[in-house]
mmCIF file of C-alpha atoms in Angstrom:
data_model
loop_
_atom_site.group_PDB
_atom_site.id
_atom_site.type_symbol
_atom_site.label_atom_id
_atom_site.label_comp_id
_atom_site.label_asym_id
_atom_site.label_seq_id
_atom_site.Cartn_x
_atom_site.Cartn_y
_atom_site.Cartn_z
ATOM 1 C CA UNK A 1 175.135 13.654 77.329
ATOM 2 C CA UNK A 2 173.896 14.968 73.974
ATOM 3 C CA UNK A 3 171.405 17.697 73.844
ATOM 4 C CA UNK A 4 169.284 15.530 72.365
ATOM 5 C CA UNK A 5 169.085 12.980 75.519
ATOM 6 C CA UNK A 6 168.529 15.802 77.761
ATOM 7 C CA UNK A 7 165.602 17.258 76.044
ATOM 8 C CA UNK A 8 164.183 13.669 76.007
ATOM 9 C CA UNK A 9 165.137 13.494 79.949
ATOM 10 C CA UNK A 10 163.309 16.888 80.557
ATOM 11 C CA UNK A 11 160.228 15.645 78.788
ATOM 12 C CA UNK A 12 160.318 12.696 80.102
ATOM 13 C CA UNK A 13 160.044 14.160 83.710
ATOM 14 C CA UNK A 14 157.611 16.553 83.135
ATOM 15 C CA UNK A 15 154.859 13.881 81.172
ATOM 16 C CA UNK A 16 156.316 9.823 82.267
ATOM 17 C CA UNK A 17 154.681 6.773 81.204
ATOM 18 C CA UNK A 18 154.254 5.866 78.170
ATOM 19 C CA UNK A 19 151.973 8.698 76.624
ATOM 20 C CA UNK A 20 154.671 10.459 77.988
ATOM 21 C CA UNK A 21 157.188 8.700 76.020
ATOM 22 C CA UNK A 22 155.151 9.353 72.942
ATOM 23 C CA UNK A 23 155.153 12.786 73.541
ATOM 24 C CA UNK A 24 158.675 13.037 74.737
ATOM 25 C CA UNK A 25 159.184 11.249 71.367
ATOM 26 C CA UNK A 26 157.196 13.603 69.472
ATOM 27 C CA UNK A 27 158.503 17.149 70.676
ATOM 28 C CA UNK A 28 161.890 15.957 69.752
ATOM 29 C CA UNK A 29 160.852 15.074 66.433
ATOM 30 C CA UNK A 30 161.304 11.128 66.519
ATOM 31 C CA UNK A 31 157.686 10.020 65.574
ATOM 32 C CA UNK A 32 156.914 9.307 61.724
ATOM 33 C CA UNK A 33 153.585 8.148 60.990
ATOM 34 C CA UNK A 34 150.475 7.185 63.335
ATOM 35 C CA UNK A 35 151.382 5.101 66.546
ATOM 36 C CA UNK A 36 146.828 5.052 67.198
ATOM 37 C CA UNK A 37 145.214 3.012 64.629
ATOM 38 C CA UNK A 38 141.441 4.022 63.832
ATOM 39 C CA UNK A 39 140.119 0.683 61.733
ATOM 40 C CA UNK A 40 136.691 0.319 62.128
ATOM 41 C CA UNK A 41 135.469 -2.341 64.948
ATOM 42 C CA UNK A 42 135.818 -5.805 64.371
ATOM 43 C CA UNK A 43 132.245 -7.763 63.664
ATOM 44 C CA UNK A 44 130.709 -9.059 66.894
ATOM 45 C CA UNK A 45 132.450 -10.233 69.810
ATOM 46 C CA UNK A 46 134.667 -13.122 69.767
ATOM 47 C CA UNK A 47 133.856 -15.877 72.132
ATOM 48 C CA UNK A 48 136.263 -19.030 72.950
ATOM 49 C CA UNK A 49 134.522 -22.055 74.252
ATOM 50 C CA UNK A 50 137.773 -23.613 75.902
ATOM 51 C CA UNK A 51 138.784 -23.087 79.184
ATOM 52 C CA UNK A 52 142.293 -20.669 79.431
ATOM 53 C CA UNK A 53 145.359 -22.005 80.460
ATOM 54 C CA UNK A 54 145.556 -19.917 83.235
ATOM 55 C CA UNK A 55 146.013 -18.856 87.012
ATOM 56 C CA UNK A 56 143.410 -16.801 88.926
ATOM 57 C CA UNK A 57 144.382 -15.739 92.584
ATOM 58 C CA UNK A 58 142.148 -14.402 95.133
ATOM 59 C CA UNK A 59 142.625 -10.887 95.846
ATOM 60 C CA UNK A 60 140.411 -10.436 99.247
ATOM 61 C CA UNK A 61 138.078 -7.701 99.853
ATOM 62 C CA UNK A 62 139.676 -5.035 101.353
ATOM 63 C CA UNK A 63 140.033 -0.893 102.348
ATOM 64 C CA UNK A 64 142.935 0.770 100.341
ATOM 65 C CA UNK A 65 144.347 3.646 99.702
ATOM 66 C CA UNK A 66 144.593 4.943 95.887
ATOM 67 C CA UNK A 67 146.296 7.181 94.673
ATOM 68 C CA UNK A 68 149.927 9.512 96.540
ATOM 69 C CA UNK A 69 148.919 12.822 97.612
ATOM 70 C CA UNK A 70 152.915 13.386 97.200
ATOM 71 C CA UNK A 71 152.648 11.985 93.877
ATOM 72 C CA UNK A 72 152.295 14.068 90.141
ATOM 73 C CA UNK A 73 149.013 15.670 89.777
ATOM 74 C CA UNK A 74 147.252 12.904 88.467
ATOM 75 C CA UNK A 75 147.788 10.664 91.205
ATOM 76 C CA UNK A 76 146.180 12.411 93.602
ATOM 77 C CA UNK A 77 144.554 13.584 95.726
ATOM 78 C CA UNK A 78 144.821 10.010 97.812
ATOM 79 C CA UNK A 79 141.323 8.275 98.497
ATOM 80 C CA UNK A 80 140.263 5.226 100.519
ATOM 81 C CA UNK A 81 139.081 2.622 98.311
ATOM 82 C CA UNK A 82 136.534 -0.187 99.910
ATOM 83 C CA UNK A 83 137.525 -3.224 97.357
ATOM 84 C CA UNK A 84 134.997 -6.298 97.469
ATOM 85 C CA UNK A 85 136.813 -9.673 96.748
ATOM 86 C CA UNK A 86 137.811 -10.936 93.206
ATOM 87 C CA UNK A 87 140.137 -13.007 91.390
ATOM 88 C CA UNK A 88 143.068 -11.933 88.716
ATOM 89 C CA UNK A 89 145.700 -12.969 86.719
ATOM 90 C CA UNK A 90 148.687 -14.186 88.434
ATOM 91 C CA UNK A 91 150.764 -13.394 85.368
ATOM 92 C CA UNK A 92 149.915 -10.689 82.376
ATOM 93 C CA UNK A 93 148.289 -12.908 79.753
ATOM 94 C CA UNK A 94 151.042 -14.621 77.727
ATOM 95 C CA UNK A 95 151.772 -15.170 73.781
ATOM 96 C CA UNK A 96 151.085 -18.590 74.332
ATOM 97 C CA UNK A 97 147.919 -17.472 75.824
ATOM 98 C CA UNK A 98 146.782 -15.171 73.417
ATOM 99 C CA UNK A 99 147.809 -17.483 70.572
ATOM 100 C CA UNK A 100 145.377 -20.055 71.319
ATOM 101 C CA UNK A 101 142.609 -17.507 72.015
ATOM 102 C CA UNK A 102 143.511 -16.146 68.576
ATOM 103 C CA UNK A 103 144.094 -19.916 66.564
ATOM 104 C CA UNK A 104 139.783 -20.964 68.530
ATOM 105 C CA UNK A 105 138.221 -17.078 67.830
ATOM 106 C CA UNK A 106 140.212 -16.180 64.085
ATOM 107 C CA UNK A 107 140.015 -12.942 66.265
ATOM 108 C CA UNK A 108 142.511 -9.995 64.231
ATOM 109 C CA UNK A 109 144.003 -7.273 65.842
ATOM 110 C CA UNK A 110 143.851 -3.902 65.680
ATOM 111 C CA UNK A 111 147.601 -3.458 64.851
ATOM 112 C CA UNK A 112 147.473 -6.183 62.455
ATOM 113 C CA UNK A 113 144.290 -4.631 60.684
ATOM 114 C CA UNK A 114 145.451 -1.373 60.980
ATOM 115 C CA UNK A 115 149.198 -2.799 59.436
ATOM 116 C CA UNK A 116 151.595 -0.780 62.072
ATOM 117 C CA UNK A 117 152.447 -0.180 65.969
ATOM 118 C CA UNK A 118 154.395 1.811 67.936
ATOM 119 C CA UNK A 119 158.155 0.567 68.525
ATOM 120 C CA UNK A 120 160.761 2.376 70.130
ATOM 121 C CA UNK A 121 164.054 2.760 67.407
ATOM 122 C CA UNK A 122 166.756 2.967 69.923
ATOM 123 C CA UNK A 123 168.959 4.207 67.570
ATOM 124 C CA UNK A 124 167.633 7.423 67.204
ATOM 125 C CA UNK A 125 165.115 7.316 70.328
ATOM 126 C CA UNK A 126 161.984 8.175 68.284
ATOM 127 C CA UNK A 127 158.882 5.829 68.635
ATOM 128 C CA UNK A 128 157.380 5.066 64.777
ATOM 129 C CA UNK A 129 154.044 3.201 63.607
ATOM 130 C CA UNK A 130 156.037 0.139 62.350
ATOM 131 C CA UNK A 131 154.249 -1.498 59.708
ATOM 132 C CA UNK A 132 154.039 -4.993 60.092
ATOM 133 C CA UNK A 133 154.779 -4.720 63.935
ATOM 134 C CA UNK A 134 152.123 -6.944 65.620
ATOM 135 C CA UNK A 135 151.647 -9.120 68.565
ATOM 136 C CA UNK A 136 153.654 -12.094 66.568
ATOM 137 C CA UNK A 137 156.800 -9.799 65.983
ATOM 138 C CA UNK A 138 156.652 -6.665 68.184
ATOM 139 C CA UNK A 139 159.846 -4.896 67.223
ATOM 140 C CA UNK A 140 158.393 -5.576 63.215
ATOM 141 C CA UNK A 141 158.503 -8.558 60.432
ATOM 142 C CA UNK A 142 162.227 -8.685 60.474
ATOM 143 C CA UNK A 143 162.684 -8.392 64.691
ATOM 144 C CA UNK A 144 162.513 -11.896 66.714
ATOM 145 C CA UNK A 145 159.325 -13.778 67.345
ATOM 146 C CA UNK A 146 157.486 -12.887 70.285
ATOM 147 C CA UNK A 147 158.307 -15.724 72.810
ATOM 148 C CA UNK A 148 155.831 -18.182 74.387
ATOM 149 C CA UNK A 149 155.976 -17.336 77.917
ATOM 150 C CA UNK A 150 156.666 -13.452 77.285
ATOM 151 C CA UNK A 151 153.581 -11.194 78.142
ATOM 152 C CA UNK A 152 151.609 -10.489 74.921
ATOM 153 C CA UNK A 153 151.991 -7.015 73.670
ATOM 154 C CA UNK A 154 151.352 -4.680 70.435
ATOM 155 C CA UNK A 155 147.498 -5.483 72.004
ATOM 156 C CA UNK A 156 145.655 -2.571 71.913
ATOM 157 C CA UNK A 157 142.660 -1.710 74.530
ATOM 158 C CA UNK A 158 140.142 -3.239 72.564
ATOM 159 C CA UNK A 159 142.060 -5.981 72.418
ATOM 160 C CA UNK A 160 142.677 -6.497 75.288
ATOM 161 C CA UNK A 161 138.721 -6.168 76.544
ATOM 162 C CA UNK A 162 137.721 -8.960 73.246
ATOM 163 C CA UNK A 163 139.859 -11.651 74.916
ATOM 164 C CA UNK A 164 139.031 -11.349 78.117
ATOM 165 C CA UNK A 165 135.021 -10.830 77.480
ATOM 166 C CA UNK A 166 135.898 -14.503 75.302
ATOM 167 C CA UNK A 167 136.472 -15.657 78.311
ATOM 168 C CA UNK A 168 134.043 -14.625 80.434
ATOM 169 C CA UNK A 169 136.157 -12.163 81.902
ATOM 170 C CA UNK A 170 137.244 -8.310 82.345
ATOM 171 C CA UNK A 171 139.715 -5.981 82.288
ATOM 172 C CA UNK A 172 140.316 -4.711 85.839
ATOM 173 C CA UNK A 173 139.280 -1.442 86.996
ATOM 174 C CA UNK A 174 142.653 0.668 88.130
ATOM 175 C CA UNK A 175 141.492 0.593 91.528
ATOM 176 C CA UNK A 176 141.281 -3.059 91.632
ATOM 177 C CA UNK A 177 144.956 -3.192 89.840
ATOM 178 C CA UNK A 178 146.172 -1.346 92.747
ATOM 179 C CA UNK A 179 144.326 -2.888 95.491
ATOM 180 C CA UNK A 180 146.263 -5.820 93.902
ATOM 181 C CA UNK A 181 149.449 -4.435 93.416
ATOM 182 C CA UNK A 182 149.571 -3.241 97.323
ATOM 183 C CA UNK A 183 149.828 -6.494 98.441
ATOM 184 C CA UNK A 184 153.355 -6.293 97.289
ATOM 185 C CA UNK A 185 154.720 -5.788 93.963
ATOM 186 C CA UNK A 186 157.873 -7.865 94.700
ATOM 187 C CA UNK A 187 159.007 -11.394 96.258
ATOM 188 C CA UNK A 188 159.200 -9.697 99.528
ATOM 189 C CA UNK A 189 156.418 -7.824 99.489
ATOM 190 C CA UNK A 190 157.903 -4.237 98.574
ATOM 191 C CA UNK A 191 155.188 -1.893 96.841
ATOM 192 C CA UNK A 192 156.943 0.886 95.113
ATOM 193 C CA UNK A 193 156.628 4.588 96.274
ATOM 194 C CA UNK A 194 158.669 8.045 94.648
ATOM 195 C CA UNK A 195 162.203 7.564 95.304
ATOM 196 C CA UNK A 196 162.509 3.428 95.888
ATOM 197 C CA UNK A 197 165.425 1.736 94.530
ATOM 198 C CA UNK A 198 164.650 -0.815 91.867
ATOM 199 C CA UNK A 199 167.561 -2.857 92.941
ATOM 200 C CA UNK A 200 168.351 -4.558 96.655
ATOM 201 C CA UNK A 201 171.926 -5.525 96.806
ATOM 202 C CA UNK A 202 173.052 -7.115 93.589
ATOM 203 C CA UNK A 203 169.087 -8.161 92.864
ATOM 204 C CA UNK A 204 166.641 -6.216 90.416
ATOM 205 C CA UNK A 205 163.204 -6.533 91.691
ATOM 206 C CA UNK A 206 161.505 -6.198 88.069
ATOM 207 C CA UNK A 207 162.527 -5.706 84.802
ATOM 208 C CA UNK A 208 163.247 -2.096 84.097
ATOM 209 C CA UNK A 209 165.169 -0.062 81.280
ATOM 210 C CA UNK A 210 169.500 0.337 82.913
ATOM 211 C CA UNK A 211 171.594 2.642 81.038
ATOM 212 C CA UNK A 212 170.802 6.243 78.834
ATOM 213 C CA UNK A 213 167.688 6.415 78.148
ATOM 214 C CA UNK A 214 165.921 5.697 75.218
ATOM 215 C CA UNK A 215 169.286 5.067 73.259
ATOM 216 C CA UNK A 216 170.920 1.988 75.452
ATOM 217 C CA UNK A 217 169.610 -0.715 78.077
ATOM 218 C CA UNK A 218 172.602 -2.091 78.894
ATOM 219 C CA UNK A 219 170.137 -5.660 80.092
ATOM 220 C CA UNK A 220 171.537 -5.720 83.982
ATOM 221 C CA UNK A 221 168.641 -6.681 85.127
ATOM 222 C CA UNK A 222 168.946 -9.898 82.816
ATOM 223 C CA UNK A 223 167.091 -8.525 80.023
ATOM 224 C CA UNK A 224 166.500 -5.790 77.370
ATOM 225 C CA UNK A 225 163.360 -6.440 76.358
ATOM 226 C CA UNK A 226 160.103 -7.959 77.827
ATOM 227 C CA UNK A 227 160.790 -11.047 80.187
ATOM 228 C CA UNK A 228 159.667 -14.378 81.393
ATOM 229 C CA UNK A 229 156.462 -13.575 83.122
ATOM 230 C CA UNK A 230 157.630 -14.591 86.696
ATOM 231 C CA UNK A 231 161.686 -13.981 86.131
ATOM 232 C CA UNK A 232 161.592 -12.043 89.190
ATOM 233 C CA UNK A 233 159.268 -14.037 91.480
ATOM 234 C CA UNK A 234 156.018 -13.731 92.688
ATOM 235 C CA UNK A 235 154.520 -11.233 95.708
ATOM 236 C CA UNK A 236 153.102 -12.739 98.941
ATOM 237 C CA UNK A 237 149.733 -12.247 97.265
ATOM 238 C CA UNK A 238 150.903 -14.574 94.523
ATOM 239 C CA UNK A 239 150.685 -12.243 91.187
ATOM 240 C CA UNK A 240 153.517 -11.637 89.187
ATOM 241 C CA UNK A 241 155.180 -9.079 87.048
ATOM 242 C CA UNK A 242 153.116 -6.256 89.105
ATOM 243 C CA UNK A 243 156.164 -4.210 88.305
ATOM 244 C CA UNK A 244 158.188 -3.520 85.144
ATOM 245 C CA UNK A 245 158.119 -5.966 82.081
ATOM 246 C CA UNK A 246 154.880 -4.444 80.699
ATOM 247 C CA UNK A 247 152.456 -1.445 81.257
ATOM 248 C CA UNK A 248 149.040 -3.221 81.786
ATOM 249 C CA UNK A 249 145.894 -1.719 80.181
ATOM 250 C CA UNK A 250 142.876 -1.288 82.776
ATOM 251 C CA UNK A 251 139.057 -0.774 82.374
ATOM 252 C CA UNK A 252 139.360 2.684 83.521
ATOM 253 C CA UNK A 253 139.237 6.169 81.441
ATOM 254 C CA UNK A 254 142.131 8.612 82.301
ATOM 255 C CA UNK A 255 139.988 10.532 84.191
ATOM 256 C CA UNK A 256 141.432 12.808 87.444
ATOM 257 C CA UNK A 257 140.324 11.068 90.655
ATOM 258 C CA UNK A 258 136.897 12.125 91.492
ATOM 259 C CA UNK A 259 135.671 12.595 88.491
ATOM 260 C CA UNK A 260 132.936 10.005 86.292
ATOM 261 C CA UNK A 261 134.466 7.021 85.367
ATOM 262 C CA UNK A 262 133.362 7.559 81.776
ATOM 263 C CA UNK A 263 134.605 8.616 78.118
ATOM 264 C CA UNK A 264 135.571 12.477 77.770
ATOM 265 C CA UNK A 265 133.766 14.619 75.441
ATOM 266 C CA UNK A 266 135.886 13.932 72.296
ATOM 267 C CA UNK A 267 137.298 11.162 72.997
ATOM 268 C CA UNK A 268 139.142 9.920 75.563
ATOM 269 C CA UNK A 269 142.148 7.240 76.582
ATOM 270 C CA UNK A 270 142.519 4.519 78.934
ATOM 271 C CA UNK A 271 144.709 3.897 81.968
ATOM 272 C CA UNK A 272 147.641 1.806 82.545
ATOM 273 C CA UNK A 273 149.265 0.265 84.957
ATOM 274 C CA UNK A 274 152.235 -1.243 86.409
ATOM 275 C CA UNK A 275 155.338 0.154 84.168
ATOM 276 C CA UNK A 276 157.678 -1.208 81.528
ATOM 277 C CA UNK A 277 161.352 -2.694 80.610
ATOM 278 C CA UNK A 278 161.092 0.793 79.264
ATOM 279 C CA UNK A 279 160.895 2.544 82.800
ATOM 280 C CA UNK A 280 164.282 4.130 83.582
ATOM 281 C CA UNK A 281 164.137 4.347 87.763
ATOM 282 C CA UNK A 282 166.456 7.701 87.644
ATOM 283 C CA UNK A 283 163.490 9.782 86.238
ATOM 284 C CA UNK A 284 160.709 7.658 84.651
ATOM 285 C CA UNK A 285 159.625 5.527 87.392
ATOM 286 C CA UNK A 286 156.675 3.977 85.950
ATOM 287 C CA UNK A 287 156.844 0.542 88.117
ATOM 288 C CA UNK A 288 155.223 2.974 91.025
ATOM 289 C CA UNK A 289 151.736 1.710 92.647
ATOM 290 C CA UNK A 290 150.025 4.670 91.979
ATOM 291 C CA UNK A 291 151.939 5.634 88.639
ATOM 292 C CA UNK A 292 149.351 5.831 85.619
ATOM 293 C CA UNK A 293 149.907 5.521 81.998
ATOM 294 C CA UNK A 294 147.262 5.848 79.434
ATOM 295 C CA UNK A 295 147.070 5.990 75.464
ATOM 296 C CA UNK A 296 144.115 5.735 73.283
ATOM 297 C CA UNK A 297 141.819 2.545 73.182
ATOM 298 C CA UNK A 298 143.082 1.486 69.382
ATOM 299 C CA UNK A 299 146.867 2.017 70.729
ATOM 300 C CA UNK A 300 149.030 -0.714 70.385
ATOM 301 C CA UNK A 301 152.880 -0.684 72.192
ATOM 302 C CA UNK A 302 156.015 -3.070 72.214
ATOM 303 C CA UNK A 303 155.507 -2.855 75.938
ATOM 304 C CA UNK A 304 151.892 -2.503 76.771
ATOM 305 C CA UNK A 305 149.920 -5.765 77.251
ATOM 306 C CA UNK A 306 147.462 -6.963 80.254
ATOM 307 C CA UNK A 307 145.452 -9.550 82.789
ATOM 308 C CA UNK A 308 142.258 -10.256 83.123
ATOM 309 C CA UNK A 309 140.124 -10.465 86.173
ATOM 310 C CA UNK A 310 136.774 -12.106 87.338
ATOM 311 C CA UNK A 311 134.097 -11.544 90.254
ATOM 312 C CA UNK A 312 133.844 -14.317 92.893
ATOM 313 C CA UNK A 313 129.799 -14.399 92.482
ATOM 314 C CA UNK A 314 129.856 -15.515 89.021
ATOM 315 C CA UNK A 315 132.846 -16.716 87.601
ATOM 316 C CA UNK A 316 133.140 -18.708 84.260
ATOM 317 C CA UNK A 317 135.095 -21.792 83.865
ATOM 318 C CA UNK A 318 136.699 -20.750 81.175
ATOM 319 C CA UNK A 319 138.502 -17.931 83.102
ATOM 320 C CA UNK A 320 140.906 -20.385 84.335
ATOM 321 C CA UNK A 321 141.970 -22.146 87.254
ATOM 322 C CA UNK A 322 141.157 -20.891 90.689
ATOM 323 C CA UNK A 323 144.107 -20.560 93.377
ATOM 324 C CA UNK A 324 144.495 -19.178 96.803
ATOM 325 C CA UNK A 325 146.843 -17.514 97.780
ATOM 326 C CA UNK A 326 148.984 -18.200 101.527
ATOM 327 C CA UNK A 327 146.593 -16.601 104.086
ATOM 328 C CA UNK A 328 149.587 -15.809 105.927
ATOM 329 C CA UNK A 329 151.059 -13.766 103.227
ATOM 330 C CA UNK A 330 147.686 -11.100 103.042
#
């Protein structure tokens, strides 16, 4: 192993997720240019008039714990969480999705007003702010077109919170994430502690990063990059992709537990959840329940997107479609 991979490995460790990959990035010297844009707002909030193409499941009410009191220092300590019923995404919002929100709204990113994102160069493992990387061509203008059924990334925050206020929506809080996401992150129900394999037998359970890290993903899992949203099946509960694929912004500032759920002095960033295709299980385990990311609210990330979520007492139509999930599987 070069030096150079171990000193990303040792950062790595020490900050994970993908602020952590930034400054992982950064300390070694891989990061040219600005990877948070700062463009002024966009005028007024866009709102879409059609219904989504999309799944909601019911995630009951329920007590849960949040949070690993064996975890890194910002995941604990552990607290009981009393959830009341709502209903989320079954997969992170799609290109297709966000396409058609974009095509009814004219709605323009932050990336794409901005003119770069970040994207990893595996070549050299530095992250740069790509210009022309956008939610259309993640990896850049002369990288492959995002695919239709792929989750929607290089979406910052704010971006994130405009489509799904369009649609009468939210982001969820990260309490509500993981309420989710313990109702099993995989087809069988597994949610992911410190130390769980990523792979049963000759199966991956999500799509995570296999080989050195950030120089080769060797695709064992079936892919290098973002996947199908549902390539690995859903949980009991009925959501997908609760694991791997893509970090998933949340409503919630990167606050430690306990403290006001609002906006540092200065400035502030907002969690993530869930981990990436960019998670490497041997030290960068991401795809954890309780594992939070966070980057700034005008960040945008080849492998950060999102779901949206809605409460039961007043949900709009154009949310989506309403399913419930096998009462014998909660």
């Amino acid at each position: 192993m070069t030096d150079r991979a171990q000193a990303v490995r040792k950062l790595l460790a020490r900050w994970g997720g993908p602020a952590g990959l930034l400054l992982a990035a950064a300390a070694i010297g891989g990061v040219s240019g600005r990877l948070s844009a700062a463009p002024s707002a966009a005028a007024g909030a866009p709102s879409a008039s059609h219904a989504r193409n999309a799944d909601l499941v019911l995630i009951p009410a329920g007590e849960v714990q949040i949070g690993d009191d064996a975890a890194p220092p910002d995941e604990r300590p552990a607290f009981r969480y009393r959830s009341p019923a709502f209903l989320m995404d079954r997969t992170p919002v799609t290109v297709a999705q966000f396409r058609a929100f974009v095509a009814e709204t004219r709605y323009v990113t932050d990336a794409e007003r901005f003119g770069s994102a970040g994207v990893l160069n595996k070549a050299d493992g530095g992250w740069t702010a790509l210009k022309g990387a956008t939610w259309r061509r993640p990896t850049g203008p002369t990288g492959p077109a995002a695919l239709e059924n792929h989750p929607v990334t290089q979406v910052s925050w704010r971006d994130a919170e405009a489509f799904c206020r369009a649609y009468g929506a939210r982001l969820p809080t990260e309490e509500e994430w993981e309420r989710a996401a313990r109702l099993g992150q995989t087809a069988d129900g597994h949610v992911f502690k410190a130390g769980d394999p990523i792979r049963k037998g000759d199966h991956f359970q999500a799509n995570v990063w296999q080989g050195l890290f950030p120089f080769e993903d060797t695709g064992a899992d079936g892919y290098t990059s973002t996947s199908p949203v549902g390539a690995f099946g859903a949980a009991p509960s009925g959501l997908t992709d609760m694991a791997g694929n893509v970090w998933e912004w949340t409503a919630s500032w990167y606050v430690p537990y306990g403290a006001p759920d609002r906006e540092p002095a200065g400035g502030g960033e907002r969690v993530q959840r869930g981990g990436s295709f960019l998670c490497d299980p041997s030290f960068c385990d991401g795809f954890r329940v309780t594992a939070r990311g966070h980057s700034t609210p005008d960040t945008s990330l080849m492998h950060v997107g999102f779901r949206c979520v809605a409460d039961l007492k007043d949900v709009s139509p154009r949310a989506g479609r309403r399913t419930l999930p096998r009462a014998d599987k909660i």
